[in-house]
Each structure stands twice: as structure tokens, then as C-alpha cells.
PDB file of C-alpha atoms and ligand atoms in Angstrom:
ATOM      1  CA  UNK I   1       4.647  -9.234 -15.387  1.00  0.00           C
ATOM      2  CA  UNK I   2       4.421  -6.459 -17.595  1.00  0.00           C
ATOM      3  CA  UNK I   3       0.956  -4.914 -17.915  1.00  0.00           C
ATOM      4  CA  UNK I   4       1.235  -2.726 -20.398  1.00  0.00           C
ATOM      5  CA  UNK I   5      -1.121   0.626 -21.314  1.00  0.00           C
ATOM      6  CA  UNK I   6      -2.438  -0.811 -24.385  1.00  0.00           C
ATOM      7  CA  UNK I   7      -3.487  -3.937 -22.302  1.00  0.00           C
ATOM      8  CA  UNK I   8      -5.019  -1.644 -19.715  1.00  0.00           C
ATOM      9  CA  UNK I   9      -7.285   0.789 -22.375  1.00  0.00           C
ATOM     10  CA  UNK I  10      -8.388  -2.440 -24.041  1.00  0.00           C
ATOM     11  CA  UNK I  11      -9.683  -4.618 -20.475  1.00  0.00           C
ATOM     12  CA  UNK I  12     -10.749  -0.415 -18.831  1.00  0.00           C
ATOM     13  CA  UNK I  13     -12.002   1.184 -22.121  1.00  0.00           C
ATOM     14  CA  UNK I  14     -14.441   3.106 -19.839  1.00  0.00           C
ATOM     15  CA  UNK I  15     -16.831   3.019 -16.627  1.00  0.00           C
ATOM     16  CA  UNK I  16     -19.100   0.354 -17.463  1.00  0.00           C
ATOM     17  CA  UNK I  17     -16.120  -2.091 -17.814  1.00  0.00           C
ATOM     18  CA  UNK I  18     -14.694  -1.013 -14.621  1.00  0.00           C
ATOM     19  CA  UNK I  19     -18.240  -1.396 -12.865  1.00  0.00           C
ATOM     20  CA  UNK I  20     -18.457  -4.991 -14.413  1.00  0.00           C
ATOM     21  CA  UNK I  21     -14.704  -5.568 -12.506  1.00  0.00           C
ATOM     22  CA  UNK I  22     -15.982  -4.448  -9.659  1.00  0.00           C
ATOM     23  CA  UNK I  23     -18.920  -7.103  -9.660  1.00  0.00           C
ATOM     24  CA  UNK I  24     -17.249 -10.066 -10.666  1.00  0.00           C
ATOM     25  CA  UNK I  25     -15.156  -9.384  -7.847  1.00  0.00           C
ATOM     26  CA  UNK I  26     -17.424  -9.069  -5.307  1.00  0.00           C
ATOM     27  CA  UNK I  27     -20.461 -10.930  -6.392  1.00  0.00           C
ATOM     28  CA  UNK I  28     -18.983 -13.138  -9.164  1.00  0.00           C
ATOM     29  CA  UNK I  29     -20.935 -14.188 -12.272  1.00  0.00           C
ATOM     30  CA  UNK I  30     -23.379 -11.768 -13.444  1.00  0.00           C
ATOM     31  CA  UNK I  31     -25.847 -15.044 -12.992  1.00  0.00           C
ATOM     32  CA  UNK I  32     -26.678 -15.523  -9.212  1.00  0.00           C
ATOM     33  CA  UNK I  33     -29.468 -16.106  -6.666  1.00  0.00           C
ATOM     34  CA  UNK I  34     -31.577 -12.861  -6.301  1.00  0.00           C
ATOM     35  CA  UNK I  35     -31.248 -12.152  -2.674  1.00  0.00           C
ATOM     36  CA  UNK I  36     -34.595 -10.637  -2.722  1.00  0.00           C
ATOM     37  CA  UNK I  37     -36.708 -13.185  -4.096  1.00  0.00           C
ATOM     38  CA  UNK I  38     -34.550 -15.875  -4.107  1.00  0.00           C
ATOM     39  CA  UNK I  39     -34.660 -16.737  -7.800  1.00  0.00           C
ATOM     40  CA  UNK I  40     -31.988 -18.314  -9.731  1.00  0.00           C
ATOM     41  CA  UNK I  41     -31.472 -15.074 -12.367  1.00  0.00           C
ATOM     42  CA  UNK I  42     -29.406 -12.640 -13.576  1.00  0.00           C
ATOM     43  CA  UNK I  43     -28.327  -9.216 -12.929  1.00  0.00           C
ATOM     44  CA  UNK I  44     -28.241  -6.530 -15.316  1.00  0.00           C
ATOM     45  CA  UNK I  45     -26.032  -3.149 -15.500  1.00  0.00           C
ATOM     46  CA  UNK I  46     -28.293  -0.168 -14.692  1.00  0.00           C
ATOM     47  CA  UNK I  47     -27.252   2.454 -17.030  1.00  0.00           C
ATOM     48  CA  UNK I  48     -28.115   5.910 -15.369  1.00  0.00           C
ATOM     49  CA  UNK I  49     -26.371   4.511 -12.016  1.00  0.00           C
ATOM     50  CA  UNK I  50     -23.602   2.572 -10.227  1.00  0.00           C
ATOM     51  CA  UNK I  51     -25.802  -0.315 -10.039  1.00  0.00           C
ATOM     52  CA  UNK I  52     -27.545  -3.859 -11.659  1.00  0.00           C
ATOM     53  CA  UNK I  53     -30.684  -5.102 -10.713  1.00  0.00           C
ATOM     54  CA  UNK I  54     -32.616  -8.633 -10.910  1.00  0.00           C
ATOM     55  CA  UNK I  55     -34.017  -8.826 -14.114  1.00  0.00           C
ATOM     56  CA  UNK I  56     -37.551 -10.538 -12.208  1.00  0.00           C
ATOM     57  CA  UNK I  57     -37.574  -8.110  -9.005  1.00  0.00           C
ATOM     58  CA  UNK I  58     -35.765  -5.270  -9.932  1.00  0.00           C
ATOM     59  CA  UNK I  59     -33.858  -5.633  -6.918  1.00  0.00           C
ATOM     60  CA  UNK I  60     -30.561  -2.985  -6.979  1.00  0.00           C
ATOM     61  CA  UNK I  61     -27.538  -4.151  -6.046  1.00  0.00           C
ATOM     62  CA  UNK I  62     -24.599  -1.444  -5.854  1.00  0.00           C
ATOM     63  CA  UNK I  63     -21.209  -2.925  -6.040  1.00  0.00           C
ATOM     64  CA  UNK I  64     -19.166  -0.130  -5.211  1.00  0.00           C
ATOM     65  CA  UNK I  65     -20.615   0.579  -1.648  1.00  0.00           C
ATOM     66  CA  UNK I  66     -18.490   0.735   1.072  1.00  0.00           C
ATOM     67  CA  UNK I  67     -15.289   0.598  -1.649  1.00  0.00           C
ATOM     68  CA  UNK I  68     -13.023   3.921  -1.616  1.00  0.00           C
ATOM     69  CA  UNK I  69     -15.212   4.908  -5.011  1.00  0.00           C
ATOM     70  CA  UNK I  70     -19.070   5.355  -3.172  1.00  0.00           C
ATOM     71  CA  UNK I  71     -18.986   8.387  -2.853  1.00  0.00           C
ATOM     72  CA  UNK I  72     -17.450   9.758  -6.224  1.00  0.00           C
ATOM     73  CA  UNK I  73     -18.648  11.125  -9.469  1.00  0.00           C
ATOM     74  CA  UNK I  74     -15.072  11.054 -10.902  1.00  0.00           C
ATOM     75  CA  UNK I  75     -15.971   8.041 -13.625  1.00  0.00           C
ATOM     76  CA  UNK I  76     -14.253   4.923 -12.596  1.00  0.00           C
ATOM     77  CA  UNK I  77     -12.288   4.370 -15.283  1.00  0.00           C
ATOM     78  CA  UNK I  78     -10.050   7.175 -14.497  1.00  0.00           C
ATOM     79  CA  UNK I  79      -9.656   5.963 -10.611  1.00  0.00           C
ATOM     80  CA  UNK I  80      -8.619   2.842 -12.755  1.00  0.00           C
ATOM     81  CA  UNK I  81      -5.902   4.956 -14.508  1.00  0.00           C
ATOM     82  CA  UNK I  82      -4.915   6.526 -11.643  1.00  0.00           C
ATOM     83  CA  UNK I  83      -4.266   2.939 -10.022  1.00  0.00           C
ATOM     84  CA  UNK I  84      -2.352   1.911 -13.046  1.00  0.00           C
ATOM     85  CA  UNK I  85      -0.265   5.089 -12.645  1.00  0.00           C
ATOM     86  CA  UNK I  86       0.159   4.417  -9.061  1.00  0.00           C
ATOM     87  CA  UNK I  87       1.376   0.611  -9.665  1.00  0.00           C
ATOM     88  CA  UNK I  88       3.556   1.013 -12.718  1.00  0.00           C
ATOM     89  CA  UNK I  89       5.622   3.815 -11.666  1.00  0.00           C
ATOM     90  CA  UNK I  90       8.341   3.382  -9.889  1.00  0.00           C
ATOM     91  CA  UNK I  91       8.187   6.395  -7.024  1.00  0.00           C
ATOM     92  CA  UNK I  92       5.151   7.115  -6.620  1.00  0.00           C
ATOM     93  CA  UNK I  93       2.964   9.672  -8.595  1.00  0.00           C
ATOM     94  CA  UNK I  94       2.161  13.337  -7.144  1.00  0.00           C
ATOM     95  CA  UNK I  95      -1.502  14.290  -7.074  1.00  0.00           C
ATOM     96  CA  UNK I  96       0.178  17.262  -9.422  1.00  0.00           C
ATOM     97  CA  UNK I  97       0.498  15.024 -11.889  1.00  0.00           C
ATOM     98  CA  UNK I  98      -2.940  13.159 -11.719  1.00  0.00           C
ATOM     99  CA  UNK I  99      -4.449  16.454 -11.799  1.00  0.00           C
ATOM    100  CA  UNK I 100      -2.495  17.275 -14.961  1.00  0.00           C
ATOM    101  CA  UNK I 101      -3.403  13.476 -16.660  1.00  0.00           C
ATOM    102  CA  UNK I 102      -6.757  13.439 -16.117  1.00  0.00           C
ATOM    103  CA  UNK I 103      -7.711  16.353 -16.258  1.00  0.00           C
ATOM    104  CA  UNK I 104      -9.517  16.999 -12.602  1.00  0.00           C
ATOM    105  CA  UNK I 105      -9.458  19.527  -9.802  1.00  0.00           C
ATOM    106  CA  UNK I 106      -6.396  19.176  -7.571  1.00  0.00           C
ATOM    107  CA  UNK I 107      -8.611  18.662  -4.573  1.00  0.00           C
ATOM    108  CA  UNK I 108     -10.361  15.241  -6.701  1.00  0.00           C
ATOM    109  CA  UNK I 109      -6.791  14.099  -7.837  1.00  0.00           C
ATOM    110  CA  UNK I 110      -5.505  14.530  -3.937  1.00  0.00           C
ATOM    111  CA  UNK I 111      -8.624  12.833  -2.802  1.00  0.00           C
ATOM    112  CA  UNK I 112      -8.001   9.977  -5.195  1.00  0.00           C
ATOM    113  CA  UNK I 113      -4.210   9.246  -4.706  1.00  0.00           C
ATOM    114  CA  UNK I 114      -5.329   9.282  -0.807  1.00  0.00           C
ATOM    115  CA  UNK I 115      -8.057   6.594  -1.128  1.00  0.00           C
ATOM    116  CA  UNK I 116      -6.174   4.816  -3.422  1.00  0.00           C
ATOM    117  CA  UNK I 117      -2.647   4.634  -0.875  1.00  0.00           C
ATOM    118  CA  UNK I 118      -5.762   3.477   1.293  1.00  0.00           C
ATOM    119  CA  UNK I 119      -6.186   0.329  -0.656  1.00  0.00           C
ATOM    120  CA  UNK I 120      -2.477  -0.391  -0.352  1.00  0.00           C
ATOM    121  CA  UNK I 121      -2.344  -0.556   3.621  1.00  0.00           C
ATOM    122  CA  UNK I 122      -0.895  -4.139   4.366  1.00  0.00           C
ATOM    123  CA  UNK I 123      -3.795  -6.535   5.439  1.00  0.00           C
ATOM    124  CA  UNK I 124      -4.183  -7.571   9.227  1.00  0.00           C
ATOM    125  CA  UNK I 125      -1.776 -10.413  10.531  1.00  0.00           C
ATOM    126  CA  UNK I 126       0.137 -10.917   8.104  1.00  0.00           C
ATOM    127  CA  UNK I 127       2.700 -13.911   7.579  1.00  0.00           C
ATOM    128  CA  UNK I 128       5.443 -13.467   9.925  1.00  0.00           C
ATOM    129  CA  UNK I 129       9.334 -12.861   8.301  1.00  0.00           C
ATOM    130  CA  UNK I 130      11.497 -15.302   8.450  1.00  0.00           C
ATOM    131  CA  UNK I 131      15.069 -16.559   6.635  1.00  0.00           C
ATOM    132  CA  UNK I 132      17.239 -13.756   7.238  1.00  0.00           C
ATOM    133  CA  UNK I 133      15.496 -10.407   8.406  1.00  0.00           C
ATOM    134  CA  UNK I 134      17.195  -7.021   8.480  1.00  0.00           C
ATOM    135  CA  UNK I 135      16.153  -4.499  11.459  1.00  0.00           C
ATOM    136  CA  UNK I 136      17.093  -0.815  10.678  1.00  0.00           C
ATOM    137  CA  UNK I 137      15.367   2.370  11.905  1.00  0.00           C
ATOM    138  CA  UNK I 138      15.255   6.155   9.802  1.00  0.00           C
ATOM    139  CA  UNK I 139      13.987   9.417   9.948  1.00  0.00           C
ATOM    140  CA  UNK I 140      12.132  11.238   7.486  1.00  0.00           C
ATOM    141  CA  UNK I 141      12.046  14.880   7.837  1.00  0.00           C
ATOM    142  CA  UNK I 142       8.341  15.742   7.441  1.00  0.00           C
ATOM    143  CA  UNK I 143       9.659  19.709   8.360  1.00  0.00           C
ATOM    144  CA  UNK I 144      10.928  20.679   4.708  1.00  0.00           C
ATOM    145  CA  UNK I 145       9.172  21.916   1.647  1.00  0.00           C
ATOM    146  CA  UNK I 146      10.987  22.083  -1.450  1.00  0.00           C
ATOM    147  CA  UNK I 147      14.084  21.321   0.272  1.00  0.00           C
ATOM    148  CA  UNK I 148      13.464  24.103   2.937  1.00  0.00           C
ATOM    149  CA  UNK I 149      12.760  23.663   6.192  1.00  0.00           C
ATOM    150  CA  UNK I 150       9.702  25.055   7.557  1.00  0.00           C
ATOM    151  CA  UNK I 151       7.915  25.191  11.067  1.00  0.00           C
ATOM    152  CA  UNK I 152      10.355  23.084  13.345  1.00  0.00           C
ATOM    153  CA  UNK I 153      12.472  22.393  10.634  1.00  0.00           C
ATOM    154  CA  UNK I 154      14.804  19.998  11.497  1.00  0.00           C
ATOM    155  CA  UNK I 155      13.076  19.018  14.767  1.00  0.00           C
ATOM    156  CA  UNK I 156      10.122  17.485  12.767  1.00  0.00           C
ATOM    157  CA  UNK I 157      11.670  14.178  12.097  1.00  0.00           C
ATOM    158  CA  UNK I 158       9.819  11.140  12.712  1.00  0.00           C
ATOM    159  CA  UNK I 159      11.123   7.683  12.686  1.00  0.00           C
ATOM    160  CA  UNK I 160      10.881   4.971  10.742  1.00  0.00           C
ATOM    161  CA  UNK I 161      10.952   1.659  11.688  1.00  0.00           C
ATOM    162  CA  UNK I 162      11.603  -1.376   9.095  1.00  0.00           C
ATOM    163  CA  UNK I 163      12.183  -4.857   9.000  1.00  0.00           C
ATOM    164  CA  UNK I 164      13.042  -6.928   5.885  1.00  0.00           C
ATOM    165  CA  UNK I 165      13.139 -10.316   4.477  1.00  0.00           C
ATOM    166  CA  UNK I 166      16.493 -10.890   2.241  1.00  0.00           C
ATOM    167  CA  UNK I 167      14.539 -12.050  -0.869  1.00  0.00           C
ATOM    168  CA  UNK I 168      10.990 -11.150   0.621  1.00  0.00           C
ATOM    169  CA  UNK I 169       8.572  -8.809   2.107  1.00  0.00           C
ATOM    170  CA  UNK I 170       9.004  -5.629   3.946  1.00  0.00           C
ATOM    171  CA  UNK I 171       7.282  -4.489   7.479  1.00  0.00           C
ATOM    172  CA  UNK I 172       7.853  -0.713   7.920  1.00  0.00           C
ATOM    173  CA  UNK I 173       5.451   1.562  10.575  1.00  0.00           C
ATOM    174  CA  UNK I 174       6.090   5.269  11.460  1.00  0.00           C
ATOM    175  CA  UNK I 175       6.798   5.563  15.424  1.00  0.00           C
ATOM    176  CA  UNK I 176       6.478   8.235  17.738  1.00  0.00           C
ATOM    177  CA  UNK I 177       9.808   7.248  19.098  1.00  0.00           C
ATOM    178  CA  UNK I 178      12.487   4.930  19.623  1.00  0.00           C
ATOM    179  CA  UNK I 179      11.918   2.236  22.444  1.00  0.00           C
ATOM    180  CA  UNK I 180      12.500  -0.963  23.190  1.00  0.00           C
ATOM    181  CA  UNK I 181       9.134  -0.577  24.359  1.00  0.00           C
ATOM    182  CA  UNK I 182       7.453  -0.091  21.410  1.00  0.00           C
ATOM    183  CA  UNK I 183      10.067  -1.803  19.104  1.00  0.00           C
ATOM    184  CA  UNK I 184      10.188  -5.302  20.506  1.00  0.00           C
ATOM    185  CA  UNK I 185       6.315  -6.162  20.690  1.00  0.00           C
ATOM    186  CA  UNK I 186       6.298  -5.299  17.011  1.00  0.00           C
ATOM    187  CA  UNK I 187       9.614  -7.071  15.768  1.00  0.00           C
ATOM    188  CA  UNK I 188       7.957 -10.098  17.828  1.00  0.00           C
ATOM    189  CA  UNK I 189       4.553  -9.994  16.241  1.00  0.00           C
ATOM    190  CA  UNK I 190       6.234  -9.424  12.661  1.00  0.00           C
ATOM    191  CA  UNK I 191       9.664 -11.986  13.043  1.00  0.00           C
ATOM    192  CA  UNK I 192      10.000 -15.564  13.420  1.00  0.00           C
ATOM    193  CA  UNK I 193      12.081 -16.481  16.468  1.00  0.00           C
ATOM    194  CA  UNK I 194      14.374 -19.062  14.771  1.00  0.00           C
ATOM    195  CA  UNK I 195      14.985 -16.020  11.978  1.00  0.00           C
ATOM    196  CA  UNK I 196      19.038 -14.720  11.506  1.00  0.00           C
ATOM    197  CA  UNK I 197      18.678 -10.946  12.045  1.00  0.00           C
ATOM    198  CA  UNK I 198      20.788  -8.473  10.675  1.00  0.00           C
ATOM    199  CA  UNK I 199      21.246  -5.021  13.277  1.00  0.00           C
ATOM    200  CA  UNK I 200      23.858  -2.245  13.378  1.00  0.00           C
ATOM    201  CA  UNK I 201      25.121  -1.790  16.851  1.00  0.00           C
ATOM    202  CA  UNK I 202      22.346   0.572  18.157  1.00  0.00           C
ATOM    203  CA  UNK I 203      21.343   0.038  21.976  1.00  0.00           C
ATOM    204  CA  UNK I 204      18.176  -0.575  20.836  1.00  0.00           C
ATOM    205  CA  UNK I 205      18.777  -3.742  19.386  1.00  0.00           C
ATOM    206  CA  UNK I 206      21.167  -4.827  21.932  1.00  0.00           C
ATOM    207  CA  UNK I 207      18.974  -7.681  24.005  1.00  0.00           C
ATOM    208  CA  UNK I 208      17.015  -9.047  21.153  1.00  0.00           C
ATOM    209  CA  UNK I 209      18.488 -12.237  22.465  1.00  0.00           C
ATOM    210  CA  UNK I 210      16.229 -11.986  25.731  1.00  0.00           C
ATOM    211  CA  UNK I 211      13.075 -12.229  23.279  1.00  0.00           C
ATOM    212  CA  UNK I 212      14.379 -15.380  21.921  1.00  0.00           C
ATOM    213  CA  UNK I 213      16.536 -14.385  18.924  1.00  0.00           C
ATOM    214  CA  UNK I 214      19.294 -16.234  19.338  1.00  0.00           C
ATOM    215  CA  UNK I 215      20.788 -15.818  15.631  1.00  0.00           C
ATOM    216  CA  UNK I 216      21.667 -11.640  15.993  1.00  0.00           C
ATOM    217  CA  UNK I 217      25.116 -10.640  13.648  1.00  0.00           C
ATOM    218  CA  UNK I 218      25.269  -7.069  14.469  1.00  0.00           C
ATOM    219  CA  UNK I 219      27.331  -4.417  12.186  1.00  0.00           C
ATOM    220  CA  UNK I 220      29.279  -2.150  13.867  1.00  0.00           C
ATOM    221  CA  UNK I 221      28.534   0.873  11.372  1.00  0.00           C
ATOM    222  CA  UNK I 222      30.510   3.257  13.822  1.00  0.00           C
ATOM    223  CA  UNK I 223      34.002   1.595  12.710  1.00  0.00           C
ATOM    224  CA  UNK I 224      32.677   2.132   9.099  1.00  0.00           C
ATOM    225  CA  UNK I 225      31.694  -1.878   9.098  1.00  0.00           C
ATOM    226  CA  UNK I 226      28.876  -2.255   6.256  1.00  0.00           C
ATOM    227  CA  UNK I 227      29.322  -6.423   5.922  1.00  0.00           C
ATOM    228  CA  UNK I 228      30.397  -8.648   7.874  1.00  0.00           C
ATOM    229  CA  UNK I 229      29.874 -12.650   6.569  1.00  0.00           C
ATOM    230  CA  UNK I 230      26.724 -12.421   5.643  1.00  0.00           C
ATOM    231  CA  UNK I 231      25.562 -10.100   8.633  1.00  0.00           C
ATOM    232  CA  UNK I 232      24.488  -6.292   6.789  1.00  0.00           C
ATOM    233  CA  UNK I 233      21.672  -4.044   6.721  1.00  0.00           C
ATOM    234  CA  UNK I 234      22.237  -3.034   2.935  1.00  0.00           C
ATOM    235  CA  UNK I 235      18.639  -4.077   1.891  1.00  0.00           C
ATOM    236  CA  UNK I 236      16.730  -2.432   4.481  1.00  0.00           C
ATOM    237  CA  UNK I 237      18.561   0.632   3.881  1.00  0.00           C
ATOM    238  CA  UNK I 238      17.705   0.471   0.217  1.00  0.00           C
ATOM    239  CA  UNK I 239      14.116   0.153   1.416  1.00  0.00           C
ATOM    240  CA  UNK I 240      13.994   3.864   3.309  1.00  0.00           C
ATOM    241  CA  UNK I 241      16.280   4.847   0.414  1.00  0.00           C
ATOM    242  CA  UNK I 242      13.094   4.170  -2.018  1.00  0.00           C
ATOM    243  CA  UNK I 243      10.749   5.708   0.557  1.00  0.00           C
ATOM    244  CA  UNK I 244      12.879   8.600   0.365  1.00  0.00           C
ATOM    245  CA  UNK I 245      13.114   8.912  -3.149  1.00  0.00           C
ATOM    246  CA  UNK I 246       9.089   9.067  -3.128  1.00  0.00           C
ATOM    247  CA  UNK I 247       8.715  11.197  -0.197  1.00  0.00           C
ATOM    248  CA  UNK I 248      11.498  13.562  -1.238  1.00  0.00           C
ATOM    249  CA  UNK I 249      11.448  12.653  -5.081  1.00  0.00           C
ATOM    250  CA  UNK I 250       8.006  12.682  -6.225  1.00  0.00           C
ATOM    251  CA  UNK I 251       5.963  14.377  -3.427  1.00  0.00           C
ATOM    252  CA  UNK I 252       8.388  17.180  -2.412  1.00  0.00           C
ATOM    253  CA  UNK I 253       6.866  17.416   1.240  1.00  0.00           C
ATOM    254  CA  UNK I 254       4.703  15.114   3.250  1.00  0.00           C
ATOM    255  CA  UNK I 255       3.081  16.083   6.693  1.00  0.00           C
ATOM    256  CA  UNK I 256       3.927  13.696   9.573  1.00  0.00           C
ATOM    257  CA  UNK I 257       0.230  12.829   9.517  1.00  0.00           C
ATOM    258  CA  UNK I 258       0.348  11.758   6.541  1.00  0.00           C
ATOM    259  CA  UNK I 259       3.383   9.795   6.760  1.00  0.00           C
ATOM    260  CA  UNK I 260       2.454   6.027   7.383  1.00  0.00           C
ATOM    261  CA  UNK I 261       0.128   6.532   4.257  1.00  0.00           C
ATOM    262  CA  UNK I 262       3.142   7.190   2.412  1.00  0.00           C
ATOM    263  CA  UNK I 263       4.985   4.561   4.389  1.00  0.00           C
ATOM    264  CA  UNK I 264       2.348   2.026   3.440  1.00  0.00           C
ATOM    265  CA  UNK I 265       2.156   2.646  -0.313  1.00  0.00           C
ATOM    266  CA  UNK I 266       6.096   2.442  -0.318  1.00  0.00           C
ATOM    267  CA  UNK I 267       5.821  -1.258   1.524  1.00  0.00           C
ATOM    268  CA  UNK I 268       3.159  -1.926  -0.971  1.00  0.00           C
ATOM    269  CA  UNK I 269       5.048  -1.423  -4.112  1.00  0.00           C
ATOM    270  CA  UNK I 270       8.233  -3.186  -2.291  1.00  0.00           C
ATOM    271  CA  UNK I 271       6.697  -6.463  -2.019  1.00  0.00           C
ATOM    272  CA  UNK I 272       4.937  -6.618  -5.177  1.00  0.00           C
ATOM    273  CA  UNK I 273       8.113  -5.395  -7.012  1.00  0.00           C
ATOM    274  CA  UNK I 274       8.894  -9.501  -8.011  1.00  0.00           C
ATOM    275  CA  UNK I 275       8.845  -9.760 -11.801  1.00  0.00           C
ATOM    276  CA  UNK I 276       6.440 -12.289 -12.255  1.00  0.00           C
ATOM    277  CA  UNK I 277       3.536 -10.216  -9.656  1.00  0.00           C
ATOM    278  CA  UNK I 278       1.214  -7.859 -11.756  1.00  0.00           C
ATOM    279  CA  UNK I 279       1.162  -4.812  -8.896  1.00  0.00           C
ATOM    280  CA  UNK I 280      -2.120  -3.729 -10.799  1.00  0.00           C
ATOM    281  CA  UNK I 281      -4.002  -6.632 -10.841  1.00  0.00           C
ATOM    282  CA  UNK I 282      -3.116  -7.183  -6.968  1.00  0.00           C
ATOM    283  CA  UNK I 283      -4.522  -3.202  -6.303  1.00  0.00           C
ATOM    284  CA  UNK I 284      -7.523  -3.904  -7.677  1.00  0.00           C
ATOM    285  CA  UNK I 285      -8.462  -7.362  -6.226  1.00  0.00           C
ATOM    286  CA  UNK I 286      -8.311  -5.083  -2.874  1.00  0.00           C
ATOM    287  CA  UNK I 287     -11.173  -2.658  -3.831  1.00  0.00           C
ATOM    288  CA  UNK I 288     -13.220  -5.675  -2.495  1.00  0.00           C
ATOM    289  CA  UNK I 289     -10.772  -6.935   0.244  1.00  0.00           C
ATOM    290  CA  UNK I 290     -11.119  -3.174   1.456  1.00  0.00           C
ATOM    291  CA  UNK I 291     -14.647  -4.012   2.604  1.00  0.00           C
ATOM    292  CA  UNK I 292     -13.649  -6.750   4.778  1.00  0.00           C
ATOM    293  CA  UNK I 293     -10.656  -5.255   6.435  1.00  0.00           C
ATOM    294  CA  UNK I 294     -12.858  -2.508   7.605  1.00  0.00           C
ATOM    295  CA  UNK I 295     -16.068  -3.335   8.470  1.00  0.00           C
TER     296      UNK I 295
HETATM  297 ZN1  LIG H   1     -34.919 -10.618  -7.666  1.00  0.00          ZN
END
């Protein structure tokens, strides 16, 4: 679904209507029970704040607290732009840029893109893969800027580690290394056991039959084998390709502690890249889902 700019001035014209999105979401219609005293009324924007209050009580109600936008005086509607931005592009967008297109500080526009990758962090337990699931690890050099390597250089490469649905969603977390160890607890909590799983012939993936996959094709990419039947890795690979291209592409040079952010907005964007899924419209229900997941 194509949610176009137009659309997007009309429904965000300015603050106010971004504050109003904000409360339906979280409190729902504008009529409600006063939680202060208890009567059946209705809530009214307060125009010199964030905030509506009971038209009997004059009870406040703020419903941006505890939602990556507390704290700021940017107005909301440009965190809304920045969101649409951030959804409807296809690699990414460089605080550089937000800077530039709103017209803030570079510090604000950092600060923004950062809360916002915040509200794209996948949601706790999710739905396990299943079908057939790809396994594939990379390493993103978080030593280079603008192409050159600095500090370590090479040496600061951190891996990657993916796992995709053919046809579905993505898994991906940044790992401080390699190991079975670590791997196999987290292809177990993320991988149905009956799934077909695609590998290349890495040791690492050589016993996955001991955890109970008994459907492993492996790809012997050392022989230059890319496909075999149905057995390949191709679509996890064009995952990390599109977390490369916005790493490399659109944000020139990202620290390793930074990484998994980056990591997380590139998973985001992968599974809500189905035509008929409006990425925007699935950011912003999470301003409110944000509160749950970390309280
Ligand atoms: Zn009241």
C-alpha cells in the first residue's frame, strides 16, 4: 500500500493532529471515564501543552509519556515526517538528510532517527519461522569511514547472524562471535523444528540435525554451488546485501555499538516490505506498543 505524501500532509497537517493520533491510540475515543473522578466525560486538547484534560475535573492526561517523544520540543509533526521518511525509503535515511529536511540541529535529527530505529526493534517472542528457512552469517565492517578504514580497520568486523523465511519474515542479531554456542539456542528459539533449512557448508551448521532439524540441504559454496533443488541461501544473502546497502549506502559508517540498531531497522523494513502492508501506519501503531515492551 502506497501512502503517499499528499495523504500524509493532509491526515499530519501539524502537531495537534499528531497529538490527537497519539490519543486515540493509547486511550481511544476522546469520550472516556475520567480516571479521576470517575465521570463518564470527555477530554479536551490543552493548547499550551502536550496534554487534554477532563472537561469536569480538569484532570491532565499526557499521552506522549513514556513514548520516544516526552522529552522533545521538536513539534511532532516533524518526528511524524521523519517516520514517513524512514518507512518510505528504501535504505534508510541519514540523520544528514533529516537535518537538511527539516530544518533542525544535527544533534535533534541524530537524536530522532535513533529513537525512531528504537520503535522498530522486533517485539518480544515473536512467531517462530517456519516453511523453508535460510541460515547465513556476515560481517559488517564497523572499522571504515567513507570507505577508509580507521582504528582497527579491518579487524573491526562484527558478525551478523540471519535467518529467513522464503516468502516471510527475517530474524537477524549482531553477535560477538561465531559459536555453536550462541548460534543454536537462538536458531531454536526463532525456527520451527519440522522447518527445511537452507545452510552453506560452514562447520557451524554442521549438527543442526542433533537439535532436531532433520530437513538440512546444505550448499557447498566452496565448489562454487549456489542451488541445489531447492536447497540455496540466495534470499538471506539479499537480506545482508540490503543491510549493507544502508549501512554502507546511506549511513557511510556505523559504530559496532550502534550496529543492532541498524540491524533492527533493516529487519523492520524487510518484513513490512509486502505490497499490501502500509510500513507507516505499522511505525506508528508502535509509539504506544513502545510503552508496553518496556516498562
Ligand atoms: Zn475528571
Amino acid at each position: 500500500m502506497k501512502y503517499t505524501l499528499a495523504e500524509f500532509l493532509k491526515d499530519y497537517p501539524n502537531d495537534a493532529a499528531c497529538l490527537d493520533k497519539v490519543f486515540k491510540l493509547r486511550f481511544g475515543d476522546k469520550k472516556r471515564t475520567c480516571e479521576s473522578c470517575g465521570n463518564e466525560t470527555e477530554f479536551r486538547r490543552v493548547v499550551t501543552r502536550r496534554s487534554y484534560q477532563c472537561r469536569l475535573c480538569y484532570h491532565q492526561i499526557y499521552p506522549c509519556a513514556k513514548t520516544p517523544f516526552e522529552k522533545t520540543r521538536t513539534p511532532l509533526n516533524y518526528w511524524f515526517y521523519v517516520m514517513y521518511l524512514m518507512t518510505t525509503t528504501r535504505n534508510g535515511v541519514a540523520s544528514k538528510e533529516v537535518q537538511r529536511a527539516i530544518g533542525v540541529t544535527y544533534k535533534t535529527a541524530h537524536k530522532m532517527t535513533t529513537q525512531i530505529r528504537k520503535l522498530m526493534t522486533e517485539y518480544p517472542n515473536p512467531p517462530k519461522l517456519k516453511g523453508h528457512v535460510e541460515i547465513d552469517e556476515t560481517y559488517v565492517s564497523t572499522g571504515k569511514k567513507n570507505g577508509v578504514e580507521v582504528g582497527r580497520g579491518a579487524l573491526n568486523k562484527k558478525p551478523v547472524f540471519a535467518m529467513v523465511e522464503r516468502m516471510g519474515m527475517v530474524r537477524a542479531k549482531v553477535m560477538d562471535d561465531i559459536k555453536m554456542k550462541i548460534t543454536h539456542p537462538y536458531i531454536e528459539a526463532n525456527v520451527e523444528k519440522d522447518s527445511q533449512i537452507s545452510t552453506d557448508e560452514f562447520p557451524l551448521y554442521t549438527n543442526l540435525k542433533k537439535l532436531g532439524y532433520n530437513n538440512h540441504g546444505v550448499i557447498k559454496h566452496a565448489s562454487e554451488q549456489y542451488r541445489h533443488g531447492s536447497i540455496s541461501t540466495n534470499t538471506v544473502e539479499g537480506f545482508f546485501s540490503q543491510l549493507k546497502r544502508m549501512v554502507f549506502g546511506t549511513h557511510i559508517h556505523v559504530s559496532e555499538q550502534h550496529l543492532q540498531k541498524y540491524v533492527d531497522e533493516a529487519v523492520f523494513r524487510y518484513n513490512h516490505r509486502f505490497k499490501d502492508v502500509d510500513m507507516f501506519g505499522s511505525l506508528v501503531v508502535r509509539i504506544t506498543d513502545y510503552i508496553e515492551n518496556n516498562q
